[in-house]
Structures are given as C-alpha cells and as structure tokens.
Short mmCIF file of C-alpha atoms in Angstrom, two decimals:
data_model
loop_
_atom_site.label_atom_id
_atom_site.label_comp_id
_atom_site.label_asym_id
_atom_site.label_seq_id
_atom_site.Cartn_x
_atom_site.Cartn_y
_atom_site.Cartn_z
CA MET A 1 -16.86 2.54 -20.11
CA ALA A 2 -18.33 -0.25 -22.12
CA TYR A 3 -19.12 -2.60 -19.29
CA VAL A 4 -21.64 -2.73 -16.49
CA ALA A 5 -21.05 -3.48 -12.83
CA VAL A 6 -21.38 -7.04 -11.71
CA LYS A 7 -21.94 -8.27 -8.18
CA GLY A 8 -20.69 -11.34 -6.45
CA GLY A 9 -17.50 -13.30 -6.64
CA GLU A 10 -15.95 -11.75 -3.52
CA ARG A 11 -14.86 -15.09 -2.14
CA ALA A 12 -13.22 -16.10 -5.43
CA ILE A 13 -11.49 -12.71 -5.68
CA ASP A 14 -10.15 -12.99 -2.13
CA ALA A 15 -8.85 -16.48 -2.82
CA ALA A 16 -7.23 -15.28 -6.05
CA HIS A 17 -5.45 -12.46 -4.23
CA ASP A 18 -4.32 -14.82 -1.46
CA TRP A 19 -2.83 -17.07 -4.09
CA LEU A 20 -1.19 -14.06 -5.74
CA ALA A 21 0.47 -13.19 -2.42
CA ARG A 22 1.84 -16.73 -2.11
CA GLU A 23 2.98 -16.74 -5.71
CA ARG A 24 4.69 -13.37 -5.21
CA ARG A 25 6.60 -14.79 -2.25
CA GLY A 26 7.66 -17.84 -4.26
CA ASP A 27 9.39 -20.80 -2.63
CA PRO A 28 9.55 -20.04 1.11
CA ALA A 29 12.84 -21.93 1.25
CA ILE A 30 14.41 -19.05 -0.75
CA PRO A 31 15.12 -15.85 1.24
CA ALA A 32 12.62 -13.06 0.64
CA LEU A 33 13.71 -10.12 -1.49
CA GLY A 34 14.36 -6.94 0.52
CA ILE A 35 13.29 -3.50 -0.73
CA ARG A 36 16.82 -2.22 -0.17
CA GLN A 37 18.15 -5.06 -2.33
CA VAL A 38 15.86 -4.04 -5.17
CA GLU A 39 16.84 -0.40 -4.71
CA GLU A 40 20.57 -1.15 -4.74
CA GLN A 41 20.80 -4.03 -7.20
CA LEU A 42 17.99 -3.46 -9.71
CA GLY A 43 18.62 0.25 -10.17
CA ARG A 44 17.67 0.45 -13.85
CA ALA A 45 14.27 -1.10 -13.10
CA VAL A 46 13.80 1.38 -10.23
CA ASP A 47 14.72 4.25 -12.56
CA ARG A 48 12.24 3.14 -15.19
CA VAL A 49 9.41 2.86 -12.69
CA MET A 50 10.19 6.33 -11.28
CA ALA A 51 10.22 7.86 -14.78
CA GLU A 52 7.01 6.23 -15.99
CA GLY A 53 5.36 6.51 -12.59
CA SER A 54 6.38 10.19 -12.78
CA CYS A 55 7.46 10.22 -9.15
CA HIS A 56 11.09 10.21 -7.99
CA ASP A 57 11.45 8.05 -4.87
CA THR A 58 13.76 5.03 -5.12
CA GLY A 59 12.31 3.31 -2.06
CA LEU A 60 8.70 3.57 -3.25
CA ALA A 61 9.68 2.41 -6.75
CA ALA A 62 11.52 -0.60 -5.27
CA LEU A 63 8.49 -1.48 -3.15
CA ALA A 64 6.24 -1.21 -6.21
CA ILE A 65 8.56 -3.53 -8.17
CA LYS A 66 8.47 -6.13 -5.40
CA GLN A 67 4.70 -5.85 -5.07
CA ALA A 68 4.21 -6.18 -8.85
CA GLN A 69 6.55 -9.19 -9.10
CA GLY A 70 8.81 -7.20 -11.41
CA ASP A 71 5.99 -6.13 -13.78
CA LEU A 72 7.35 -2.63 -14.36
CA ILE A 73 4.19 -1.14 -15.90
CA GLU A 74 2.11 -2.45 -12.98
CA ALA A 75 4.76 -0.98 -10.65
CA ALA A 76 4.58 2.42 -12.37
CA PHE A 77 0.78 2.24 -12.02
CA LEU A 78 1.14 1.61 -8.26
CA LEU A 79 3.48 4.59 -7.94
CA ARG A 80 1.14 6.88 -9.91
CA ALA A 81 -1.74 5.81 -7.69
CA TYR A 82 0.29 6.49 -4.54
CA ARG A 83 1.35 9.97 -5.66
CA THR A 84 -2.30 11.02 -5.89
CA THR A 85 -2.51 10.61 -2.09
CA LEU A 86 0.20 13.23 -1.47
CA PRO A 87 -0.21 17.02 -1.47
CA ARG A 88 2.06 19.07 -3.69
CA PHE A 89 4.15 21.49 -1.64
CA ALA A 90 5.93 23.35 -4.43
CA SER A 91 7.36 23.42 -7.93
CA SER A 92 11.14 23.44 -8.19
CA LEU A 93 13.26 25.97 -9.98
CA PRO A 94 14.30 24.50 -13.37
CA VAL A 95 17.19 22.10 -12.74
CA GLU A 96 20.60 23.13 -14.07
CA THR A 97 21.85 20.14 -16.02
CA ALA A 98 24.96 22.12 -17.02
CA ALA A 99 25.99 21.96 -13.33
CA MET A 100 25.42 18.19 -13.09
CA VAL A 101 27.84 16.08 -11.03
CA ILE A 102 28.79 13.90 -13.98
CA ARG A 103 28.99 10.09 -13.87
CA ARG A 104 28.85 9.73 -17.63
CA ARG A 105 29.14 12.21 -20.47
CA ILE A 106 29.69 11.32 -24.10
CA SER A 107 29.37 13.00 -27.46
CA ALA A 108 29.12 11.21 -30.80
CA ILE A 109 29.87 14.34 -32.82
CA TYR A 110 33.03 15.76 -31.24
CA LYS A 111 35.94 13.48 -30.47
CA ASP A 112 37.83 16.05 -28.45
CA LEU A 113 35.56 18.30 -26.49
CA PRO A 114 36.11 20.40 -23.39
CA GLY A 115 35.74 18.13 -20.37
CA GLY A 116 36.32 15.02 -22.50
CA GLN A 117 34.43 11.79 -23.02
CA VAL A 118 33.59 10.05 -19.76
CA LEU A 119 32.16 6.55 -20.19
CA GLY A 120 30.91 6.05 -16.64
CA PRO A 121 29.19 2.79 -15.67
CA THR A 122 28.02 1.67 -19.12
CA TYR A 123 26.89 -1.47 -20.93
CA ASP A 124 28.34 -0.02 -24.14
CA TYR A 125 31.37 -2.01 -25.32
CA THR A 126 30.38 -5.07 -23.26
CA HIS A 127 30.17 -8.31 -25.22
CA ARG A 128 26.65 -9.20 -24.09
CA LEU A 129 27.85 -12.59 -22.91
CA LEU A 130 26.05 -14.02 -19.90
CA ASP A 131 28.33 -13.71 -16.90
CA PHE A 132 27.97 -16.97 -15.03
CA SER A 133 30.12 -15.71 -12.19
CA LEU A 134 27.08 -13.65 -11.14
CA ALA A 135 25.08 -16.87 -10.85
CA ALA A 136 27.54 -18.36 -8.39
CA GLU A 137 26.04 -18.86 -4.95
CA ARG A 138 29.00 -17.32 -3.16
CA LEU A 139 29.21 -13.56 -2.91
CA ASP A 140 31.40 -11.98 -5.53
CA GLU A 141 32.48 -8.73 -3.85
CA THR A 142 36.06 -9.89 -3.45
CA GLU A 143 36.41 -10.33 -7.19
CA MET A 144 35.38 -6.80 -8.10
CA ARG A 145 38.10 -4.28 -8.65
CA PRO A 146 38.00 -1.44 -6.15
CA PRO A 147 37.00 2.01 -7.38
CA ALA A 148 39.70 4.39 -8.54
CA ARG A 149 41.38 6.37 -5.79
CA PRO A 150 40.67 10.08 -5.78
CA THR A 151 43.94 11.30 -7.23
CA ASP A 152 42.70 13.52 -10.02
CA THR A 153 39.71 15.29 -8.56
CA GLY A 154 40.13 18.53 -10.43
CA ARG A 155 36.77 19.86 -11.45
CA ARG A 156 36.82 19.97 -15.21
CA ALA A 157 34.35 22.28 -16.85
CA MET A 158 31.86 20.28 -18.91
CA PRO A 159 30.19 22.85 -21.18
CA ARG A 160 27.23 21.72 -23.22
CA VAL A 161 28.12 20.44 -26.65
CA MET A 162 25.11 22.34 -28.00
CA ASP A 163 26.62 25.60 -26.77
CA LEU A 164 29.66 24.97 -29.00
CA LEU A 165 27.41 24.79 -32.05
CA ASP A 166 25.30 27.63 -30.72
CA ARG A 167 28.33 29.90 -30.51
CA GLU A 168 28.94 29.41 -34.24
CA GLY A 169 25.29 30.16 -34.96
CA LEU A 170 24.86 26.67 -36.43
CA MET A 171 22.26 25.52 -33.92
CA GLY A 172 18.67 26.68 -33.72
CA ALA A 173 18.31 28.44 -30.39
CA GLU A 174 15.84 27.35 -27.72
CA GLN A 175 13.12 29.85 -26.93
CA PRO A 176 14.16 31.21 -23.55
CA GLY A 177 11.57 32.19 -21.00
CA ASP A 178 10.35 31.61 -17.50
CA ALA A 179 6.60 31.29 -18.03
CA ALA A 180 5.04 28.68 -15.74
CA PRO A 181 4.79 25.50 -17.83
CA ALA A 182 1.51 23.69 -18.44
CA ASP A 183 0.98 20.67 -16.21
CA LEU A 184 -0.56 17.43 -17.49
CA THR A 185 -1.32 16.31 -13.96
CA ARG A 186 -3.55 19.34 -13.43
CA GLU A 187 -5.14 20.01 -16.83
CA PRO A 188 -6.10 17.23 -19.23
CA LEU A 189 -4.24 16.91 -22.51
CA SER A 190 -5.59 19.16 -25.27
CA PHE A 191 -4.39 20.00 -28.75
CA PRO A 192 -2.47 21.73 -30.17
CA ALA A 193 -0.03 20.83 -27.37
CA GLY A 194 2.92 23.14 -26.68
CA ARG A 195 6.49 21.90 -26.35
CA ASP A 196 6.24 22.06 -22.53
CA VAL A 197 3.29 19.63 -22.52
CA ARG A 198 4.99 17.42 -25.11
CA LEU A 199 8.20 17.15 -23.09
CA GLN A 200 6.28 16.39 -19.90
CA ALA A 201 4.30 13.65 -21.65
CA LEU A 202 7.45 12.16 -23.18
CA ALA A 203 9.33 12.25 -19.86
CA ARG A 204 6.65 10.04 -18.31
CA GLY A 205 5.97 8.11 -21.53
CA ASP A 206 6.55 4.40 -22.07
CA GLU A 207 10.16 3.60 -22.89
CA GLY A 208 9.19 0.88 -25.37
CA PHE A 209 6.81 3.21 -27.20
CA LEU A 210 9.40 5.99 -27.45
CA LEU A 211 12.08 3.50 -28.52
CA ALA A 212 9.87 2.11 -31.29
CA LEU A 213 8.78 5.55 -32.52
CA GLY A 214 12.34 6.85 -32.44
CA TYR A 215 13.43 3.78 -34.38
CA SER A 216 10.67 4.36 -36.93
CA THR A 217 12.09 7.83 -37.66
CA GLN A 218 15.53 6.32 -38.29
CA ARG A 219 14.01 3.80 -40.68
CA GLY A 220 12.50 6.55 -42.80
CA TYR A 221 9.11 7.38 -41.28
CA GLY A 222 9.90 11.07 -40.88
CA ASN A 223 13.69 10.88 -40.87
CA THR A 224 15.44 13.67 -38.98
CA HIS A 225 19.08 12.59 -39.60
CA PRO A 226 19.98 12.51 -35.92
CA PHE A 227 23.36 12.57 -34.18
CA VAL A 228 23.91 12.25 -30.46
CA GLY A 229 25.27 15.69 -29.63
CA GLU A 230 25.61 14.76 -26.00
CA ILE A 231 24.41 12.33 -23.37
CA ARG A 232 25.05 13.14 -19.74
CA VAL A 233 24.13 11.15 -16.65
CA GLY A 234 24.61 12.35 -13.12
CA ALA A 235 23.18 14.15 -10.11
CA VAL A 236 21.57 17.58 -10.13
CA ALA A 237 20.47 19.67 -7.19
CA VAL A 238 16.75 20.37 -6.85
CA GLU A 239 15.90 23.79 -5.45
CA ILE A 240 12.63 25.28 -4.29
CA VAL A 241 11.69 28.69 -2.91
CA PRO A 242 9.38 28.06 0.07
CA PRO A 243 7.12 31.09 0.59
CA GLU A 244 7.82 31.03 4.35
CA LEU A 245 11.54 31.53 3.64
CA GLY A 246 11.51 33.66 0.50
CA PHE A 247 14.88 32.35 -0.72
CA ALA A 248 15.95 29.27 -2.70
CA ILE A 249 17.00 26.15 -0.81
CA GLU A 250 18.34 22.82 -2.05
CA ILE A 251 16.16 19.89 -0.99
CA GLY A 252 18.51 17.19 -2.28
CA ARG A 253 19.96 15.76 -5.45
CA ILE A 254 18.41 13.43 -7.99
CA ASP A 255 19.99 11.42 -10.80
CA LEU A 256 18.96 12.42 -14.31
CA THR A 257 19.80 11.37 -17.86
CA GLU A 258 19.89 14.06 -20.53
CA CYS A 259 20.19 13.55 -24.28
CA GLU A 260 20.61 16.27 -26.87
CA MET A 261 20.17 15.18 -30.47
CA VAL A 262 21.54 17.25 -33.33
CA ASN A 263 19.35 17.00 -36.41
CA GLN A 264 19.55 18.16 -39.97
CA PHE A 265 17.60 21.14 -41.21
CA GLY A 266 18.04 22.68 -44.64
CA GLY A 267 16.97 26.17 -43.64
CA SER A 268 14.28 28.18 -45.33
CA LYS A 269 13.83 31.37 -47.35
CA THR A 270 14.11 33.42 -44.18
CA GLU A 271 16.62 31.33 -42.23
CA PRO A 272 20.07 30.03 -43.18
CA ALA A 273 20.78 26.31 -42.98
CA GLN A 274 21.35 25.21 -39.41
CA PHE A 275 20.99 22.23 -37.12
CA THR A 276 17.90 21.64 -34.98
CA ARG A 277 17.54 20.09 -31.56
CA GLY A 278 15.69 17.18 -30.06
CA TYR A 279 15.73 17.00 -26.28
CA GLY A 280 15.41 14.13 -23.84
CA LEU A 281 15.48 14.30 -20.03
CA CYS A 282 14.34 11.68 -17.56
CA PHE A 283 14.72 10.42 -14.01
CA GLY A 284 17.54 8.01 -13.24
CA HIS A 285 20.02 6.37 -15.60
CA ALA A 286 17.91 5.70 -18.68
CA GLU A 287 19.79 6.44 -21.90
CA ARG A 288 17.52 4.46 -24.22
CA LYS A 289 14.54 6.39 -22.89
CA ALA A 290 16.24 9.78 -23.13
CA MET A 291 17.38 9.03 -26.70
CA GLY A 292 13.92 7.88 -27.79
CA MET A 293 12.46 10.99 -26.19
CA ALA A 294 14.91 13.26 -28.01
CA LEU A 295 14.19 11.63 -31.38
CA VAL A 296 10.43 11.91 -30.93
CA ASP A 297 10.67 15.49 -29.55
CA ARG A 298 12.47 16.54 -32.72
CA SER A 299 10.01 14.68 -34.96
CA MET A 300 7.05 16.40 -33.33
CA ARG A 301 8.63 19.77 -34.18
CA ALA A 302 8.14 19.05 -37.91
CA SER A 303 5.56 21.75 -38.59
CA GLU A 304 7.65 24.27 -36.63
CA PHE A 305 10.36 23.76 -39.28
CA GLY A 306 7.94 23.66 -42.22
CA GLU A 307 8.32 19.91 -42.76
CA ASP A 308 5.43 17.77 -44.01
CA VAL A 309 3.73 15.80 -41.25
CA THR A 310 3.46 12.34 -42.78
CA ALA A 311 4.81 9.87 -40.23
CA PRO A 312 3.41 8.67 -36.89
CA ALA A 313 6.30 10.14 -34.87
CA GLN A 314 5.54 13.62 -36.30
CA ASP A 315 1.86 13.47 -35.37
CA ILE A 316 1.63 15.22 -32.01
CA GLU A 317 -1.87 14.02 -31.23
CA PHE A 318 -1.02 10.42 -32.13
CA VAL A 319 2.16 10.40 -30.04
CA LEU A 320 0.78 12.12 -26.94
CA SER A 321 -2.46 10.13 -26.96
CA HIS A 322 -0.58 6.83 -26.86
CA SER A 323 2.68 7.47 -25.00
CA ASP A 324 1.32 6.91 -21.49
CA ASN A 325 1.49 3.24 -20.56
CA ILE A 326 -0.75 3.65 -17.52
CA GLU A 327 -3.58 4.98 -19.70
CA ALA A 328 -2.82 2.42 -22.39
CA THR A 329 -2.79 -0.53 -20.02
CA GLY A 330 -5.99 0.70 -18.38
CA PHE A 331 -7.88 0.81 -21.66
CA VAL A 332 -6.45 -2.37 -23.13
CA GLU A 333 -6.77 -4.40 -19.93
CA HIS A 334 -10.29 -3.23 -19.14
CA LEU A 335 -11.33 -5.53 -21.98
CA LYS A 336 -10.84 -8.37 -19.46
CA LEU A 337 -13.60 -7.06 -17.23
CA PRO A 338 -17.18 -8.35 -17.60
CA HIS A 339 -18.80 -7.11 -20.82
CA TYR A 340 -21.68 -9.60 -20.61
CA VAL A 341 -24.52 -7.16 -21.32
CA ASP A 342 -22.69 -5.40 -24.17
CA PHE A 343 -21.84 -8.68 -25.77
CA GLN A 344 -25.45 -9.86 -25.39
CA SER A 345 -26.61 -6.87 -27.45
CA GLU A 346 -23.90 -7.57 -30.05
CA LEU A 347 -25.17 -11.15 -30.28
CA GLU A 348 -28.73 -9.92 -30.77
CA THR A 349 -27.62 -7.54 -33.49
CA ILE A 350 -25.59 -10.05 -35.46
CA ARG A 351 -28.39 -12.66 -35.23
CA ARG A 352 -30.89 -10.11 -36.47
CA MET A 353 -28.60 -9.10 -39.37
CA ARG A 354 -28.15 -12.72 -40.41
CA ARG A 355 -31.89 -13.29 -40.16
CA THR A 356 -32.59 -10.26 -42.34
CA ALA A 357 -29.94 -11.29 -44.87
CA GLY A 358 -31.44 -14.81 -44.95
CA GLU A 359 -34.94 -13.42 -45.54
CA ASP A 360 -33.66 -11.29 -48.43
CA ALA A 361 -31.87 -14.24 -50.04
CA ALA A 362 -34.65 -16.75 -49.48
CA PRO A 363 -37.93 -14.95 -48.95
CA GLU A 364 -39.90 -18.22 -48.55
CA GLY A 365 -38.20 -19.50 -45.40
CA GLU A 366 -36.43 -18.12 -42.35
CA ALA A 367 -32.77 -18.99 -41.87
CA PRO A 368 -32.16 -21.43 -39.01
CA MET B 1 16.62 37.01 9.88
CA SER B 2 16.78 38.79 6.59
CA ASN B 3 20.44 39.71 6.59
CA PRO B 4 22.10 38.39 3.42
CA ASP B 5 24.93 36.71 5.32
CA LEU B 6 22.53 34.65 7.42
CA ILE B 7 20.52 33.73 4.33
CA SER B 8 23.55 32.40 2.47
CA ARG B 9 24.70 30.50 5.59
CA ARG B 10 21.24 28.99 5.96
CA GLN B 11 21.20 28.00 2.28
CA ARG B 12 24.51 26.23 2.80
CA TRP B 13 23.55 24.27 5.90
CA MET B 14 20.09 23.43 4.57
CA ALA B 15 21.63 21.98 1.39
CA ILE B 16 24.15 19.99 3.46
CA LEU B 17 21.48 18.68 5.84
CA ALA B 18 19.29 17.74 2.86
CA ARG B 19 22.07 15.68 1.31
CA ALA B 20 23.75 14.14 4.36
CA GLU B 21 22.50 10.73 5.52
CA ARG B 22 20.65 10.85 8.85
CA PRO B 23 23.05 8.47 10.70
CA LEU B 24 25.92 10.81 9.73
CA ILE B 25 24.08 13.85 11.14
CA GLU B 26 23.22 11.93 14.32
CA ALA B 27 26.83 10.85 14.73
CA ARG B 28 27.97 14.49 14.60
CA LEU B 29 25.26 15.57 17.04
CA ALA B 30 26.39 12.89 19.48
CA THR B 31 29.66 14.82 19.88
CA VAL B 32 28.05 18.12 20.95
CA ASP B 33 25.67 19.40 23.64
CA PRO B 34 22.04 18.39 23.13
CA LEU B 35 20.07 20.73 20.85
CA PRO B 36 17.62 23.13 22.54
CA SER B 37 14.22 21.51 23.00
CA HIS B 38 11.62 22.37 20.40
CA ARG B 39 7.96 21.94 19.57
CA ARG B 40 6.58 21.16 16.14
CA LEU B 41 4.70 23.92 14.37
CA ARG B 42 4.09 21.89 11.22
CA GLY B 43 4.78 18.32 10.22
CA PRO B 44 6.91 16.42 9.69
CA GLU B 45 4.75 15.68 6.66
CA THR B 46 5.47 14.13 3.27
CA GLY B 47 4.32 15.61 -0.02
CA LEU B 48 5.55 16.26 -3.53
CA VAL B 49 7.65 18.78 -5.40
CA MET B 50 7.15 19.06 -9.15
CA VAL B 51 10.64 19.07 -10.68
CA GLN B 52 11.10 21.36 -13.66
CA GLY B 53 13.58 21.02 -16.49
CA ARG B 54 14.27 23.31 -19.44
CA ALA B 55 13.75 22.42 -23.10
CA GLY B 56 17.20 21.87 -24.58
CA GLY B 57 18.68 22.38 -21.11
CA ASN B 58 18.49 26.17 -21.39
CA GLY B 59 15.10 26.97 -22.98
CA ALA B 60 11.61 27.36 -21.58
CA PRO B 61 10.71 25.35 -18.45
CA PHE B 62 8.66 22.14 -18.54
CA ASN B 63 7.43 19.78 -15.83
CA LEU B 64 9.68 16.73 -15.69
CA GLY B 65 7.91 14.79 -12.93
CA GLU B 66 7.38 14.86 -9.20
CA MET B 67 9.56 13.76 -6.29
CA THR B 68 8.73 13.03 -2.68
CA VAL B 69 9.78 15.59 -0.09
CA THR B 70 9.27 15.81 3.67
CA ARG B 71 8.97 19.14 5.43
CA CYS B 72 8.97 20.22 9.04
CA THR B 73 8.83 23.49 10.95
CA VAL B 74 9.79 23.76 14.61
CA HIS B 75 10.04 26.47 17.26
CA ASN B 76 12.76 26.03 19.86
CA GLU B 77 13.03 27.10 23.50
CA HIS B 78 15.15 30.13 22.55
CA GLY B 79 12.35 31.46 20.35
CA LEU B 80 13.95 30.50 17.03
CA THR B 81 11.99 28.95 14.16
CA GLY B 82 13.58 26.32 11.94
CA HIS B 83 12.42 24.93 8.60
CA ALA B 84 13.38 21.88 6.60
CA TYR B 85 12.44 20.48 3.19
CA ILE B 86 14.20 17.19 2.59
CA ALA B 87 13.96 14.96 -0.50
CA GLY B 88 12.43 11.59 0.34
CA ARG B 89 10.22 10.38 3.19
CA ASP B 90 12.51 10.42 6.24
CA ALA B 91 10.32 12.23 8.80
CA PRO B 92 12.79 12.03 11.72
CA LYS B 93 15.47 13.52 9.47
CA ALA B 94 13.22 16.42 8.45
CA GLU B 95 12.47 17.18 12.10
CA LEU B 96 16.14 16.93 13.01
CA ALA B 97 17.08 19.27 10.15
CA ALA B 98 14.42 21.78 11.22
CA ALA B 99 15.64 21.67 14.83
CA LEU B 100 19.19 22.21 13.59
CA ASP B 101 18.09 25.08 11.33
CA ALA B 102 16.61 26.78 14.39
CA ALA B 103 19.63 26.09 16.62
CA LEU B 104 22.12 27.19 13.95
CA GLN B 105 20.46 30.61 13.69
CA ASP B 106 21.32 31.33 17.34
CA PRO B 107 23.80 34.24 17.25
CA ASP B 108 25.72 32.80 20.25
CA ALA B 109 25.70 29.02 19.91
CA GLY B 110 25.07 28.83 16.16
CA PRO B 111 28.57 29.44 14.75
CA ARG B 112 30.11 26.78 16.99
CA LEU B 113 27.44 24.29 15.98
CA GLU B 114 28.15 25.13 12.36
CA ARG B 115 31.83 24.33 12.85
CA THR B 116 31.31 21.11 14.78
CA VAL B 117 28.32 19.65 12.93
CA ILE B 118 27.87 21.27 9.51
CA ASP B 119 31.50 21.66 8.42
CA PRO B 120 32.40 17.97 8.95
CA LEU B 121 29.24 16.93 7.07
CA ALA B 122 30.23 19.28 4.24
CA ASP B 123 33.69 17.69 4.18
CA ALA B 124 32.19 14.19 4.04
CA LEU B 125 29.89 15.16 1.17
CA ALA B 126 32.74 16.81 -0.72
CA ALA B 127 34.87 13.68 -0.24
CA ALA B 128 32.04 11.53 -1.62
CA ASP B 129 31.83 13.83 -4.67
CA ASP B 130 35.60 13.54 -5.10
CA ARG B 131 35.37 9.75 -5.03
CA LEU B 132 32.69 9.91 -7.70
CA ARG B 133 34.75 12.29 -9.84
CA ALA B 134 37.75 9.99 -9.54
CA GLU B 135 35.66 7.03 -10.69
CA ALA B 136 34.37 9.06 -13.62
CA GLU B 137 37.91 10.22 -14.39
CA ALA B 138 39.11 6.62 -14.60
CA THR B 139 36.61 6.04 -17.42
CA ARG B 140 37.69 9.07 -19.45
CA VAL B 141 38.54 7.85 -22.91
CA ASP B 142 40.45 9.20 -25.89
CA PHE B 143 38.86 7.98 -29.08
CA PHE B 144 40.89 8.17 -32.25
CA THR B 145 39.24 8.17 -35.65
CA LEU B 146 40.37 5.99 -38.51
CA ALA B 147 40.57 8.55 -41.28
CA THR B 148 40.85 5.94 -44.03
CA MET B 149 37.83 3.92 -42.95
CA ARG B 150 35.48 5.31 -45.58
CA SER B 151 37.90 6.44 -48.27
#
C-alpha cells in the first residue's frame, strides 16, 4: 500500500460518522425505512447486493442497503465483510436449474417451444413512462389487479432450449464432470483460470462492468454473434449432504436467474460447424447481469475455439482482474487516504529533475 | 435409522420444514400435544453453504456464491436425535425443526405427527406453488412472426 499510517483526528472522525448517521436517517419528520420494506419493495437492489456481495440472504442485503444509504457497492462490501465472520458448514450439490419453479422463461430463438414463453413480472414491453400514481401519498393496493386464480396449474415440462439444439448435434456440449470446483474465496486468483473460476468470478462480478464488456463484444470488440437461447427466472431447491446424516436434504429454495446464449462458431478442420454456449447464472432476478455474464463467458472461451484473442472481453486475465467491484473500489478509493509522505518524495523528485534540467540548459545559474 | 423408507420420509419433512414459514409451523404445533422435551447438542448456529451451479446448466460444477444457513441438533427425552439445516438466520426455527425431526422419527407418535403437522404444511406449500404457476401461466404469450418484415 502506497500510504503510511497517520495518527490523530479521532474526534473529527467520530463527528463525521455521527453526522453520517443523521444524514442517513434524513428528515426525522419522515418515517424511517424498515428493513422488511427494503426487502419487499426494493427487491432488485437486494438481489444485486446479494450477487455482488456473494452471499444470499435477503434480510442482510436489505440491512446493508439501508446502512449504505442505497450505495449498492458499499452495501455489497458490507455483506462480503459480514460473511467472513461466518463458518462454512458445507458445499451444496449443484443446483438443478432444469427443475426450477418458473416465474419467467423466454427464448429469443424459438417462438414455439415446449413449455412456452412465460413473461413473468418483467419491465420488457413497458413504456418507461414515470408512473405518478406510485408517487401518490395514499396507498395504491386497491388499484392493483389481483393475481390470476389457480385454474390452470398443470405442471408443464420446461426442457432446456439448449437440449433441443444438443439433440440435433448443433450445440457444443458442456464438459460433464463432478470434480470439486476451484474456489476464489479460498485460493487467490491465478492464471490460466479454468471455466469454474471464471464463472465464479463473473457470478460475483460487477453488473456494470459485465454489461459494458458484453456490450463491447456486440459492438465488434470480439463479436460472438449472440442470441438469447433461453432466460429463466425462478426458485431452485438447494441441497446439501450433511456428514452426520449421510443423505441429501433440502435446506430451502433460492431465486436464481439463468441465461444461455447461443453463439456462432464456424467449426474447424476436426469439428463440424456448430453453435457454442455462453452461460450466465446469478442470485435473484437479475437478467441484465446474467446476460452480461453469458456474453463475457463466451468471449473468454475464444482460445478454446481457436479464435484470436484481440478484444478486452476475450482477455481472461483482464476480465477477472477487474470484474470484482469490492476489489476495484478498495484500490480506487484508497487514493483518498493520506499519501503525505509519498507525495513529499514525489515533490522532491520533480524539483530535483527541474533543477537538473535547468542546470543543463543554463549552466551559469540555478533555476529558481 | 438407516432404513430407506425412514430416510425418504425424513428428506420430505426436512424439506417442508425448511421451506415453511415459522409462524405456520407454530400454528400447526398449537393443534397437537406438546413435543417431547429436548436438549441442544449443537447450535442453533448460523453459518454458510457454498451454492454450486453447473456450467451451461448441465456441465462441470462451479461455485456460484454462498448463502446463510442455520443448523441445530437436539436430543429428546425419548432418546431420539434430530437435525436441521435451514436457509437463513432463524435460530428458533432451526431448533424447532430439529425438535420436530427427532419427534417425527418416533415409531409410535411420529406418523400421527406427520399427518397433523407435516401434511398440512406440505399442502400449504403446494398451494403457494400453484398460485405462482397460475400467475406465470397468465403471462404465457404466443408471439407470431411477421414473415414479410425483412423481405
């Protein structure tokens, strides 16, 4: 770290934090925000903080959002810090997204697919007009239409779209296997990074970073000609096998968003032309994040498919070294901390250089 | 303990207890005799489970991220041991679920408890899933393509 410790300033720091607490509370005449309100009514913010904080707990994420005054990166930081205080009991069995209880499931490549297109609660097809009825002081529950009555509750099979392409042999298969995946929270990032490490890093990566990188591939920086094969949002069961029991038990359900991108691939001398996959999976309802993740996952597979690595999104080391917003904010924001001694030495150096340059130019006199 | 029938029954009630809200479980328990008394062997304590996904949904596993989980182990007055691992941080719920896991394993009283407590909870959870499926069903859409759009 390029700064040295300073002492003093405790009283000023305490006063600053007291003021922060008052500012966080805002006008005392306005009712305070409850954690449950955040959890229920700002769900997308909660989901983002859980994904980037890499810890699924809606209540903790809501608390972090309140504490951080809605600064979602600060909130994710708080959640990451909290998780380090907890022991890890187990790793789950891999979740079965094919068995998801679906709230939303769409495909942009097949109009009619088994199970159909289910829009779910979506902002797609809204007009992006501010809804001033939400700003009305009175409660608006009475104006909402009630949910559909459970008339058609038949369980429709919702097979993966990718399996349809797979069956025709048009889709590059995933490498199956059950080897224990590498874990970024236990071993530091090193290169070359396997797909397991890459997917873990992307799943906890910054949504804005993944969005921008994914966008860059669409604009030509390593284009992969993507289509949304399928997006599904819903609840999956999480199972663990506790050693004291010796059999699998479900510990609850969590909401996940999954995105499978279908990408072009021309084939090679040894392989016929086929499509390739990009995969996105993240906590909560976060389609933009899952799509960005899937685009960048596919881009980082460039060398696997014999493509030239020329664009930022294809550069594994570049992507993984900069995707984590907690690390990024730590390094950028540490610049605010006292660097007095470092800067003093910089000052000395630049003065000396100017003095030397002045002596060279005008050997008779020293520069002022 | 190790008979396959008991294992699959335990898997069912543990999943139901993990998903059912605590007030719902307490409401069911209020309708039956008090559970046997128990002492805690471990917890309730909160920790983490690392959730795994699979690349492409069906490929090699990767670590998706962690989730909070609360576990508890109890031993009841009839000599039965119960375990619970429950998503989230609800310690009283984890202890309640562990006490129920122990009581439900009782060859005499267990089956009745399963009928009066677990089955209604299962019905309530299934009804909630049905409501969700109906809401999803109402948003099912039939797109039609305009074949001449690009010609």
